[in-house]
Coordinates of C-alpha atoms in Angstrom, one line a residue:
X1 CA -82.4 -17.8 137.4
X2 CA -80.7 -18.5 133.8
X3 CA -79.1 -20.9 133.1
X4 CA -75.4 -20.3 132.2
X5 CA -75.1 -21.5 128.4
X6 CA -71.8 -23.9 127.6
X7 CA -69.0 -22.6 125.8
X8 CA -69.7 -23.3 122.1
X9 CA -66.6 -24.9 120.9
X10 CA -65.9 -27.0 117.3
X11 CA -66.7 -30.5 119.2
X12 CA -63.5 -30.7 120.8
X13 CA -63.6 -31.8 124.3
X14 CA -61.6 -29.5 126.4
X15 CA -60.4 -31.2 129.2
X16 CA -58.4 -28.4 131.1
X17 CA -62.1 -26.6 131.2
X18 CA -62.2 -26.7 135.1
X19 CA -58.6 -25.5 135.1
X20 CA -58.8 -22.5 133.1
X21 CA -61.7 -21.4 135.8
X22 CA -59.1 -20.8 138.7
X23 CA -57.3 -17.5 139.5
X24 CA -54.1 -17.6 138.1
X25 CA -51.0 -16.5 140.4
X26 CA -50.0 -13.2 140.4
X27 CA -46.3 -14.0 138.6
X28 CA -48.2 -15.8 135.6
X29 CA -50.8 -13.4 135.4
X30 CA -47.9 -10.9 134.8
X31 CA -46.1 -12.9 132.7
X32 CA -49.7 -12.8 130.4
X33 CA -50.2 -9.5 130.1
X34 CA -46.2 -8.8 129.4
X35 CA -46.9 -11.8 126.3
X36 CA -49.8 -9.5 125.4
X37 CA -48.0 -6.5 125.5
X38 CA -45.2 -7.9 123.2
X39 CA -47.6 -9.3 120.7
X40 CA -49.2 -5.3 120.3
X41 CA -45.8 -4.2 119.6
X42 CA -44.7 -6.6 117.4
X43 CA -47.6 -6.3 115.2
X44 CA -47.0 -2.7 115.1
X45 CA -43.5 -2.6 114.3
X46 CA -44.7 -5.0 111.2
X47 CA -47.1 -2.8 110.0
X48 CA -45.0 -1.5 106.9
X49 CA -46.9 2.2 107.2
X50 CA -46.0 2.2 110.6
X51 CA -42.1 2.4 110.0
X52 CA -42.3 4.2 106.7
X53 CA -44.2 7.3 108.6
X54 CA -41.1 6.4 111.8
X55 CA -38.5 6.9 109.0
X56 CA -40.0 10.1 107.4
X57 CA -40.3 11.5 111.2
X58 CA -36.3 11.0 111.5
X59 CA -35.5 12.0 108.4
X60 CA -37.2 15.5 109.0
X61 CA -35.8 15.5 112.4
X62 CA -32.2 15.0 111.4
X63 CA -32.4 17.8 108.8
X64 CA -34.1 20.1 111.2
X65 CA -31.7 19.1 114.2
X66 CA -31.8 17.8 117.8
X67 CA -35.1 17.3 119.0
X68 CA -37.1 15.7 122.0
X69 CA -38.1 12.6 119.3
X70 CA -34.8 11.6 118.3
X71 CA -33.6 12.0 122.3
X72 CA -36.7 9.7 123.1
X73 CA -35.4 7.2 120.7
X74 CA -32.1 7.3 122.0
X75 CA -33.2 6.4 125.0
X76 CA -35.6 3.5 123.9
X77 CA -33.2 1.8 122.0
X78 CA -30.0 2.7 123.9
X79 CA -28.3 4.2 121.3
X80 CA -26.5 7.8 121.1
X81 CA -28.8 10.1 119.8
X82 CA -26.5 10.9 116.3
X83 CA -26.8 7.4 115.6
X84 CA -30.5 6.8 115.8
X85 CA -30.6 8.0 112.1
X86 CA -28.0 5.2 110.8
X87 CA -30.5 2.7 112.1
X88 CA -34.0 3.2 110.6
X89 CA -31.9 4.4 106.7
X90 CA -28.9 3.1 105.1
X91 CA -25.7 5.2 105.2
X92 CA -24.6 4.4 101.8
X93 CA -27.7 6.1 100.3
X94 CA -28.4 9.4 101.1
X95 CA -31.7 10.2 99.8
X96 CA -33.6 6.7 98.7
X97 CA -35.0 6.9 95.5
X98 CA -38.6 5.9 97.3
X99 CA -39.1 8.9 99.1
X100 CA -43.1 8.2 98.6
X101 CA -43.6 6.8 102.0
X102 CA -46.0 6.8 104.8
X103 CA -49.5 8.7 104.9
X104 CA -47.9 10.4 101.2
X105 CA -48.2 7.0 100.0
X106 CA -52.0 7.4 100.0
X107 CA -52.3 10.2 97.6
X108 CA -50.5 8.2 94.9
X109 CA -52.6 5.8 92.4
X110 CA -50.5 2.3 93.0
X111 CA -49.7 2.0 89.0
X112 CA -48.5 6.1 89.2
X113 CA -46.4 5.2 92.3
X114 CA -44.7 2.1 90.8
X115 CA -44.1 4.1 87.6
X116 CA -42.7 6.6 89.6
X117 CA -40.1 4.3 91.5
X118 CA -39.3 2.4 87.8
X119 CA -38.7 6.1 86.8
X120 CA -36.7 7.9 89.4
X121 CA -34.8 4.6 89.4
X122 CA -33.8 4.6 85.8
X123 CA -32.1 8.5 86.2
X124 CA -30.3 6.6 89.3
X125 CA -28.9 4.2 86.7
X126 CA -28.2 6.6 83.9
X127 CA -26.1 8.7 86.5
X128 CA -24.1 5.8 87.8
X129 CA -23.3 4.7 84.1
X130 CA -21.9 8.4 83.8
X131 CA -24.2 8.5 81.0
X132 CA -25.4 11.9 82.5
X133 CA -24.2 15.2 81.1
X134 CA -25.1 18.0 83.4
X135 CA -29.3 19.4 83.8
X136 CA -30.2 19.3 80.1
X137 CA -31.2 15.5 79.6
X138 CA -34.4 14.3 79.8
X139 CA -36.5 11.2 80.4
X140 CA -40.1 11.2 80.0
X141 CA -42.8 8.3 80.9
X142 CA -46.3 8.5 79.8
X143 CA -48.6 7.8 82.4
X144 CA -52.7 7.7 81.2
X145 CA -52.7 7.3 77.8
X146 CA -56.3 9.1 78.0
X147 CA -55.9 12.0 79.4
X148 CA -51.9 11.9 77.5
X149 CA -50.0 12.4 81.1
X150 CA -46.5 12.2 81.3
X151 CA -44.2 12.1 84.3
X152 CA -40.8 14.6 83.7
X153 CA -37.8 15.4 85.7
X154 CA -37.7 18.6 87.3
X155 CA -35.4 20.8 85.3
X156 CA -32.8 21.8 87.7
X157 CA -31.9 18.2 89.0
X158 CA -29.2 16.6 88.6
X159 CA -29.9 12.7 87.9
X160 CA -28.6 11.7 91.4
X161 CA -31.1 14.0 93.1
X162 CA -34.2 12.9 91.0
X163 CA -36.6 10.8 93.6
X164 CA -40.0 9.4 93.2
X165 CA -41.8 12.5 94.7
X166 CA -40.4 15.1 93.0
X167 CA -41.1 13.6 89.3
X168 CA -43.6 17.0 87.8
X169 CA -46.7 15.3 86.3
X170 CA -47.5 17.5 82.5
X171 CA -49.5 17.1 79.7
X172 CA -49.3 16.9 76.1
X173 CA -48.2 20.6 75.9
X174 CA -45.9 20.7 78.8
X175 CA -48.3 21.9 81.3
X176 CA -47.4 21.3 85.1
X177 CA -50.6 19.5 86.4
X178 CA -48.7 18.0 89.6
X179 CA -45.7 19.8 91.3
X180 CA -43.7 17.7 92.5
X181 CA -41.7 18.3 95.9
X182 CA -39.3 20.6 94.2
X183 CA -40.0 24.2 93.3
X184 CA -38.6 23.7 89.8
X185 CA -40.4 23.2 86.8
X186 CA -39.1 21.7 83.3
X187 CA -37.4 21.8 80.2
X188 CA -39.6 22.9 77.5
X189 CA -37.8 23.3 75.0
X190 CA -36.5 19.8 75.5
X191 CA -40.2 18.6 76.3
X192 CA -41.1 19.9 72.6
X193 CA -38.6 16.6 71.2
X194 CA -40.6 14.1 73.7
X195 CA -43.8 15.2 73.2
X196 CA -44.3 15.2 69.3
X197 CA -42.7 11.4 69.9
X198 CA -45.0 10.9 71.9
X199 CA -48.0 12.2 69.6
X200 CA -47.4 10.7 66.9
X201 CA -46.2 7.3 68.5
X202 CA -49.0 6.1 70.9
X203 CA -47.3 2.8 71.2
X204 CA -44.1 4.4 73.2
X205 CA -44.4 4.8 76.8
X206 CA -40.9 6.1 77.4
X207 CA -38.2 8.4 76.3
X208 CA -34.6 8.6 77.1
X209 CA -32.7 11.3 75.9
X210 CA -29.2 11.0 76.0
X211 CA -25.9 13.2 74.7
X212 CA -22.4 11.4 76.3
X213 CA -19.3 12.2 74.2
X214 CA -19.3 8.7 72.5
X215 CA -23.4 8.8 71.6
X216 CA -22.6 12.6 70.5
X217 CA -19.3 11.4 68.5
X218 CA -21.2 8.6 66.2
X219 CA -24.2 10.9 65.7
X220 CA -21.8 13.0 64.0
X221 CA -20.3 11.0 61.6
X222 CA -21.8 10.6 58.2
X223 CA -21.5 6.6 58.5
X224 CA -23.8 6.8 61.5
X225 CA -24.3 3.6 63.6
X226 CA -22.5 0.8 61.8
X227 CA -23.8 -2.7 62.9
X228 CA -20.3 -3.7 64.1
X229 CA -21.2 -5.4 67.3
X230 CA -24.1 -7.4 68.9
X231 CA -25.3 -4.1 71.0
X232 CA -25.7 -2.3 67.3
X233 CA -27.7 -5.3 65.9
X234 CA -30.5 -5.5 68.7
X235 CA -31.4 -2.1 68.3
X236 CA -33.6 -2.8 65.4
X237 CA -33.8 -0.1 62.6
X238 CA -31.5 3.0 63.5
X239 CA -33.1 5.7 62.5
X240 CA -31.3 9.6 61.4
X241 CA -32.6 13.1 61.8
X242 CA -30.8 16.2 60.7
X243 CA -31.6 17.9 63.8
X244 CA -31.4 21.8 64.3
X245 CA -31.5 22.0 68.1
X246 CA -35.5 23.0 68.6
X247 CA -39.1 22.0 66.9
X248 CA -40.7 25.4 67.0
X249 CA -41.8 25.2 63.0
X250 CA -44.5 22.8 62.2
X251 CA -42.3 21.7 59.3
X252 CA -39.7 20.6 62.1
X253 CA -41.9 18.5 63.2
X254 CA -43.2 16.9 60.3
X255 CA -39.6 16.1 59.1
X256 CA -38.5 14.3 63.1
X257 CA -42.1 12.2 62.4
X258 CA -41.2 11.3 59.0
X259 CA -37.5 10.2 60.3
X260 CA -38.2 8.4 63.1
X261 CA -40.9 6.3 60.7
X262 CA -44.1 4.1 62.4
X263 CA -41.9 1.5 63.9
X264 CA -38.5 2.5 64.9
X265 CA -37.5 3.1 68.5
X266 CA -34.0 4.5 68.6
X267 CA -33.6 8.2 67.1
X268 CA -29.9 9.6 66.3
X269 CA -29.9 13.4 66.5
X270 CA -27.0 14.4 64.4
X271 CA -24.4 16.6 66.1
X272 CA -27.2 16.5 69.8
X273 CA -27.3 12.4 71.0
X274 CA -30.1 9.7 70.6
X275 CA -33.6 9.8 71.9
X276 CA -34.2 5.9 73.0
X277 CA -38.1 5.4 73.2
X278 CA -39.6 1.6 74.1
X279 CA -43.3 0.8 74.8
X280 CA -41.6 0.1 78.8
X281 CA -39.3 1.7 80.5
X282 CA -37.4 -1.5 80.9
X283 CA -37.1 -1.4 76.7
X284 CA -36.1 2.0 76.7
X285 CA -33.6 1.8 78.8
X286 CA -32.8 -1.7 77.2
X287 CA -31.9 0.5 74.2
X288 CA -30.3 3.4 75.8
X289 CA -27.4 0.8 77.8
X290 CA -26.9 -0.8 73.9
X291 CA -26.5 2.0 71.8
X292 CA -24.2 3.5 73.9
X293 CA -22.2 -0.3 73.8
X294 CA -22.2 0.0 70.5
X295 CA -21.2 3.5 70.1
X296 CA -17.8 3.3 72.6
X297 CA -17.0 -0.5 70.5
X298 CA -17.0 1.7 66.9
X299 CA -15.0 4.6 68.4
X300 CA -12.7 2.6 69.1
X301 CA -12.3 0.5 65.6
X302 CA -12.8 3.8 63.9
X303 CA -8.5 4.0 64.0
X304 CA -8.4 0.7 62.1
X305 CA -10.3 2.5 59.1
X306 CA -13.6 1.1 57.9
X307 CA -11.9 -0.9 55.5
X308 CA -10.4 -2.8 57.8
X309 CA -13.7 -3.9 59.9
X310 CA -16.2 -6.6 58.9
X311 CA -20.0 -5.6 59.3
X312 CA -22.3 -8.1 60.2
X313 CA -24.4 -9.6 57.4
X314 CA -28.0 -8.8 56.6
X315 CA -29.2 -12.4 57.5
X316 CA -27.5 -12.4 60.6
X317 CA -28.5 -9.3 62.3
X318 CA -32.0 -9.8 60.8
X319 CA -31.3 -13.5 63.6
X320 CA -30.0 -11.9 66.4
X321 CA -32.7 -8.8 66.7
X322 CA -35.0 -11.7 66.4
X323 CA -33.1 -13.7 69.4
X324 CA -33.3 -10.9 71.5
X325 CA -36.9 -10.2 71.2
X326 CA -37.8 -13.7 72.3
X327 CA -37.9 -14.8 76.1
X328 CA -34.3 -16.6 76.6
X329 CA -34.2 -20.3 77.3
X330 CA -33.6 -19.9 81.3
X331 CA -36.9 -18.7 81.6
X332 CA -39.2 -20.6 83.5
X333 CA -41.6 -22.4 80.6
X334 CA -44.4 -23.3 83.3
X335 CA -44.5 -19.5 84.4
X336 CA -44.6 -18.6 80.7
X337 CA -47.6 -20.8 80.3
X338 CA -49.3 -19.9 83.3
X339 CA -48.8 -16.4 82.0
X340 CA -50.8 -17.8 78.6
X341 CA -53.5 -19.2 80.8
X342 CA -54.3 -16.1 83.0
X343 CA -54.1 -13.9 79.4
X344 CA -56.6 -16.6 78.3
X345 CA -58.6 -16.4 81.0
X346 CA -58.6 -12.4 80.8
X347 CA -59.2 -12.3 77.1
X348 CA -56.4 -9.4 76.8
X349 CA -53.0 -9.7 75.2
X350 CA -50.4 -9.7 78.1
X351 CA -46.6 -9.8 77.3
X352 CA -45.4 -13.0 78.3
X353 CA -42.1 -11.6 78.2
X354 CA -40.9 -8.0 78.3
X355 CA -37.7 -6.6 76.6
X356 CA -34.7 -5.7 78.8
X357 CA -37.1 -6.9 81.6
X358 CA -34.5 -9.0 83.2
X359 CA -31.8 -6.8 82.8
X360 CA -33.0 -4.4 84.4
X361 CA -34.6 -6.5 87.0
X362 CA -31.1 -7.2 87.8
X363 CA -30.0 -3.3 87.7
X364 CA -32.6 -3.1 90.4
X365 CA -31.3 -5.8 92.5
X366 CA -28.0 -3.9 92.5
X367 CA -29.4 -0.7 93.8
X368 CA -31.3 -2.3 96.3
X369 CA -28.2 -3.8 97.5
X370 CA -26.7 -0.9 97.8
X371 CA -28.9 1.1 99.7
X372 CA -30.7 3.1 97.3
X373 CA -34.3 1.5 98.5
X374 CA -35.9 1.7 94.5
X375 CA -39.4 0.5 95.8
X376 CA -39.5 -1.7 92.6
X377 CA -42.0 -4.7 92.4
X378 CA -39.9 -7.0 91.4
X379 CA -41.8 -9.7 88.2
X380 CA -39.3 -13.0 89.2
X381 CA -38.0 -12.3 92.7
X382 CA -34.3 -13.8 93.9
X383 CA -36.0 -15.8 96.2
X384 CA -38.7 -18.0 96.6
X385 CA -41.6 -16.3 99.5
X386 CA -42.6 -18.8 100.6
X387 CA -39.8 -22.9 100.9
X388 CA -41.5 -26.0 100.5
X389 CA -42.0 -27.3 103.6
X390 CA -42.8 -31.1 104.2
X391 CA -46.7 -32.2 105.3
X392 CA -47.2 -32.2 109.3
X393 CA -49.6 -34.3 110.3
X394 CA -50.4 -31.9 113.7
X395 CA -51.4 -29.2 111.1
X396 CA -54.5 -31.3 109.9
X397 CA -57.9 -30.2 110.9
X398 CA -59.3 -32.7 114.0
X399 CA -61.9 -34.9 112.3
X400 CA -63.8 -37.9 114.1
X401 CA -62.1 -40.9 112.9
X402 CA -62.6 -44.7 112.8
X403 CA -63.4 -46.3 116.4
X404 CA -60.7 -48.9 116.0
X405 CA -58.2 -46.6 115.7
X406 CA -59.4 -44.6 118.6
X407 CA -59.2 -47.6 120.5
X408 CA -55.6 -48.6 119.5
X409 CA -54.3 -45.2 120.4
X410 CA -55.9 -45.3 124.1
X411 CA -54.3 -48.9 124.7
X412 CA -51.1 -47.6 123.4
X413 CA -51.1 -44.5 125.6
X414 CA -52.3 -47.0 128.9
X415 CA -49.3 -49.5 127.9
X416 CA -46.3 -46.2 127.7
X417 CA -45.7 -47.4 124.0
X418 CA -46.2 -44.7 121.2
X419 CA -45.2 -46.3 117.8
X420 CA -46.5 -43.2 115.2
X421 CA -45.7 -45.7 112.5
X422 CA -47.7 -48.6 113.8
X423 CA -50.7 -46.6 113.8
X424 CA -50.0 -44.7 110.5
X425 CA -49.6 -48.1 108.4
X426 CA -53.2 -48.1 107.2
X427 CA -52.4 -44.7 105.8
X428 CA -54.0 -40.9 106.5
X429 CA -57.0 -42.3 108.5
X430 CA -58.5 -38.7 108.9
X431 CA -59.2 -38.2 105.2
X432 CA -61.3 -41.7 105.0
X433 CA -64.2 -43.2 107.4
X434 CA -63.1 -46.7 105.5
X435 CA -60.7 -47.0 103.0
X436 CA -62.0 -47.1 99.5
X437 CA -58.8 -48.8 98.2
X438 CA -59.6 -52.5 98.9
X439 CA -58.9 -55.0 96.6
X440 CA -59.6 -59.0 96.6
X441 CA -57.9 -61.5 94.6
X442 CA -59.9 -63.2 92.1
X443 CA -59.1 -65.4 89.1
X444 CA -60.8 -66.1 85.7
X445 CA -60.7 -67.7 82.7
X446 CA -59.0 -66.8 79.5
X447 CA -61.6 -66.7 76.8
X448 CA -60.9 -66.4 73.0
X449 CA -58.9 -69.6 73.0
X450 CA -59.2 -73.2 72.8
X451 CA -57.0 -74.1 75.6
X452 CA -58.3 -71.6 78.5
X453 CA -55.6 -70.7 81.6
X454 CA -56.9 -69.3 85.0
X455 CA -55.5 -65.1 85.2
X456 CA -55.3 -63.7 88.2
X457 CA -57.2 -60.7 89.0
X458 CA -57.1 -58.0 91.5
X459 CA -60.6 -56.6 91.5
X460 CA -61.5 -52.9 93.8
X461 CA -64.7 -54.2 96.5
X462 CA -66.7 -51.1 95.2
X463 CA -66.6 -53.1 91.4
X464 CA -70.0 -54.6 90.7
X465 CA -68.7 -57.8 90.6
X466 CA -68.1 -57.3 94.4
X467 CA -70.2 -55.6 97.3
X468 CA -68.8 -53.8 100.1
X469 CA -69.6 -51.0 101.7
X470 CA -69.0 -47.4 100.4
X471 CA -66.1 -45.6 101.3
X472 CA -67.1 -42.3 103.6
X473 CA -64.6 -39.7 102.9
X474 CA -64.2 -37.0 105.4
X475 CA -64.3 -34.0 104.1
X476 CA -64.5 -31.4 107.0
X477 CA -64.0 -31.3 110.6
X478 CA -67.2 -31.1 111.4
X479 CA -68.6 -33.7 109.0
X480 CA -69.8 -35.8 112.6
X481 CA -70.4 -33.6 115.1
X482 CA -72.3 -30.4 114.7
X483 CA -71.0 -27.0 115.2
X484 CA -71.9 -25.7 118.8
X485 CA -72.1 -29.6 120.1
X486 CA -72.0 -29.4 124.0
X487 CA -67.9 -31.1 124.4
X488 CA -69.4 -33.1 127.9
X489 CA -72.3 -34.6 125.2
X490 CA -69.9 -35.3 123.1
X491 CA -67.4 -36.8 125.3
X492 CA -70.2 -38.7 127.2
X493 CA -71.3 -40.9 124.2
X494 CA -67.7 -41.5 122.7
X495 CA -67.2 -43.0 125.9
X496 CA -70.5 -44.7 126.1
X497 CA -69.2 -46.2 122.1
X498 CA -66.0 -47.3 123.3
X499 CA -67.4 -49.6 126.0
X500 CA -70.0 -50.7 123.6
X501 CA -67.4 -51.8 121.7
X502 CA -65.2 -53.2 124.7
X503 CA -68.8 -55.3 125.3
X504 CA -69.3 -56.2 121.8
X505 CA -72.3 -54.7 122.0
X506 CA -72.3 -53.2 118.1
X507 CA -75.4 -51.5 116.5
X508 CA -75.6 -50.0 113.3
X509 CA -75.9 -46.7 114.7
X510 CA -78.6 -44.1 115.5
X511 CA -82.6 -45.5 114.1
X512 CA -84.7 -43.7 111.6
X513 CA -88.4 -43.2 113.3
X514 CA -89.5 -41.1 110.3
X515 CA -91.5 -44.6 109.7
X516 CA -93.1 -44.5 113.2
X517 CA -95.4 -41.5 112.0
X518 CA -97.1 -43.2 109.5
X519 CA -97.5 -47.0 111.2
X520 CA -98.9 -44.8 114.2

């Protein structure tokens, strides 16, 4: 017969080993596999695909009507069956702006799916502003900047219905690669205005197109934008075009390119809106929320006549669009440089700080909070993932430690008396074999002077005016005993050491007898 191997454990004696070999009641075994059962489903519900695919099967279920699912759930969670909807989805939000969920998820690139969200988010924003003026506004957000691929909203959308999945991926002539979920296409007579920006300006991601009464009303006067207010200063250069409603002449075109110059970003279409471009969306939109500030503030001191207003000087709006392209002095400055590190490390230019990127971090924040689920990564969460927590000594890995120690903890267990601070005096004992911080008081002379006086010294053992014994540092569990060491070995000759010790019978341990081969 075989012999039955041992258990390979880490070298810790298990001494309930006998125990765990007896049939267990029939209560406790029950009570095990209920545990077991619970664990399964807990780590299911976790799984983040698991209740993205359970909230897509409602949805569809809901729209389609009463069904065996939904009556199923009812009964699982005991709730009425026309409530079961209110609890996997918000009721404040009827359709979440992160419709990509689920097994859809999958067919999505994880950059295209987060510019999606950032996308179908920033129509959500523009609506609630009431910045929106019926289906002819457009936002475009270029995608590859190889293959030139743009994500549009579906003409035939209003902004509040615009989602994640139903974004139509073009190209550079307006081509629908990637339908969407919606059976509409776009604007291309619109798309005509984005995409020669978008030609000729490689360095602009995104596009926002708007034409509200007060945006419309400045574009039309012959002053233009006048740098009144803050919001009209951190716009940069303003630039004009005498547009004519369409591009279809290449002369069109070459006059927009010439207007909107190599490095402004905001565009006024006289008599049409502004066109608000940015190399992120955050910027664009950065610039789409000011110029329409600035636009309402002149409105309303156009009454007062403009010889009644005071523009802002040259020298200090040339200060405050500096101010506002530089991070702000809450931001973190050891995130900043850790940011400078990585970029180092990378050897490519990352923005340590992006325009409008807190801003609308914070727009985000508010849509989440109300329900609208954005599915935006969020650079600088709210709060912290992970709280300090203080060191716990049971969280150490078990490591062989000095004998003395052992033996003070076994006559402290024997006596009833358990003082952790008595034992923890000589400091983490299972980091160190021996403590390499041992000092002895010594005292020399002063030289250099005539008149000597003794100083006294506190000199480290391991100096070499001083031998000791090196310091052993643990540095693994199983520094001292071997992986797959029998635990009955092993808990044979600790005992065998501790009476040794008990006997003051000490050796210096274990004997080399490589020697022995070659006196033999």
């Amino acid at each position: 017969m075989t012999e039955v191997e041992q258990p390979q454990t880490n070298g810790i004696a298990n001494e309930e080993e006998e125990d765990s070999n007896k049939a267990r009641p029939a209560d406790i075994e029950a009570d095990m596999k209920e545990m077991e059962r619970r664990k399964r489903v807990e780590a299911i519900m976790n799984s983040r695909l698991f209740r993205e695919e359970l909230e897509r099967i409602v949805d569809g279920q809901l729209r389609e009507g009463p069904s065996g699912i939904l009556q199923q759930l009812s009964d699982m969670m005991g709730v009425p069956a026309a409530r079961v909807g209110s609890v996997f989805k918000s009721s404040n939000c009827v359709m979440p702006i992160n419709d990509i969920r689920g097994i859809e998820s999958m067919g999505y690139a994880k950059g295209e799916k987060i510019l999606r969200c950032k996308l179908a988010a920033t129509f959500r924003l523009i609506d609630l502003h009431g910045w929106a003026q019926g289906l002819s506004g457009l936002v475009t957000a270029r995608l590859n900047a190889d293959q030139e691929l743009f994500l549009v909203n579906p003409y035939g959308l209003l902004y509040h219905e615009v989602t994640a999945s139903s974004l139509n991926k073009v190209n550079m002539q307006g081509l629908i690669l990637e339908q969407g979920t919606t059976n509409f296409g776009i604007n291309n007579a619109q798309f005509v205005l984005h995409s020669v920006i978008h030609a000729a300006r490689p360095d602009i991601r995104c596009a926002i197109f708007l034409c509200s009464n007060p945006v419309i009303s400045v574009s039309a006067l012959k002053s233009g934008l006048l740098p009144l207010t803050k919001s009209s200063v951190v716009l940069g250069e303003v630039a004009v075009h005498t547009y004519t409603g369409s591009l279809n002449e290449p002369e069109e075109r070459e006059k927009l390119i010439r207007s909107l110059g190599p490095m402004s970003k905001v565009l006024l279409l006289t008599n049409h809106g502004v066109i608000c471009c940015g190399e992120t969306i955050e910027e664009a939109f950065y610039a789409a929320y000011h110029i329409v500030q600035a636009c309402e503030a002149q409105l309303k001191l156009l009454p007062l006549g403009l010889d009644n207003v005071v523009l802002i000087p040259e020298e200090s709006r040339k200060a405050i669009y500096e101010a506002s392209r530089r991070p702000p002095e809450g931001v973190d400055t050891k995130q900043v440089q850790q940011n400078n590190k990585e970029s180092d490390k990378e050897k490519q230019p990352q923005p340590k700080w992006r325009v409008g990127g807190a801003e609308f971090e914070a727009a985000m924040r508010m849509l989440d909070n109300a329900g609208f689920r954005t599915g935006y990564i969020y650079r600088n969460p709210l709060i912290k993932s992970e709280l300090p927590k203080p060191k716990n000594d049971v969280e150490l890995p078990p490591a062989v430690s000095s004998l003395g120690y052992l033996l003070e903890e076994e006559e402290l267990y024997r006596q009833g008396v358990w003082k952790k601070s008595d034992l923890r005096k000589g400091g983490d004992r299972s980091r160190w074999l021996n403590s390499p911080n041992v000092y002895q008081k010594v005292e020399v002379l002063e030289t250099g002077t005539p008149d000597p006086k003794k100083i006294t010294k506190w000199v480290s053992e391991g100096s070499p005016t001083h031998s000791s014994s090196t310091p052993v540092r643990i540095d693994g569990a199983l520094q001292f005993v071997p992986h797959g060491t029998n635990p009955r070995e092993f808990k044979k000759l600790q005992q065998q050491i501790k009476d040794n010790r008990r006997a003051d019978i000490i050796s210096a341990g274990p004997q080399s007898h490589i020697l022995e081969v070659f006196v033999g």
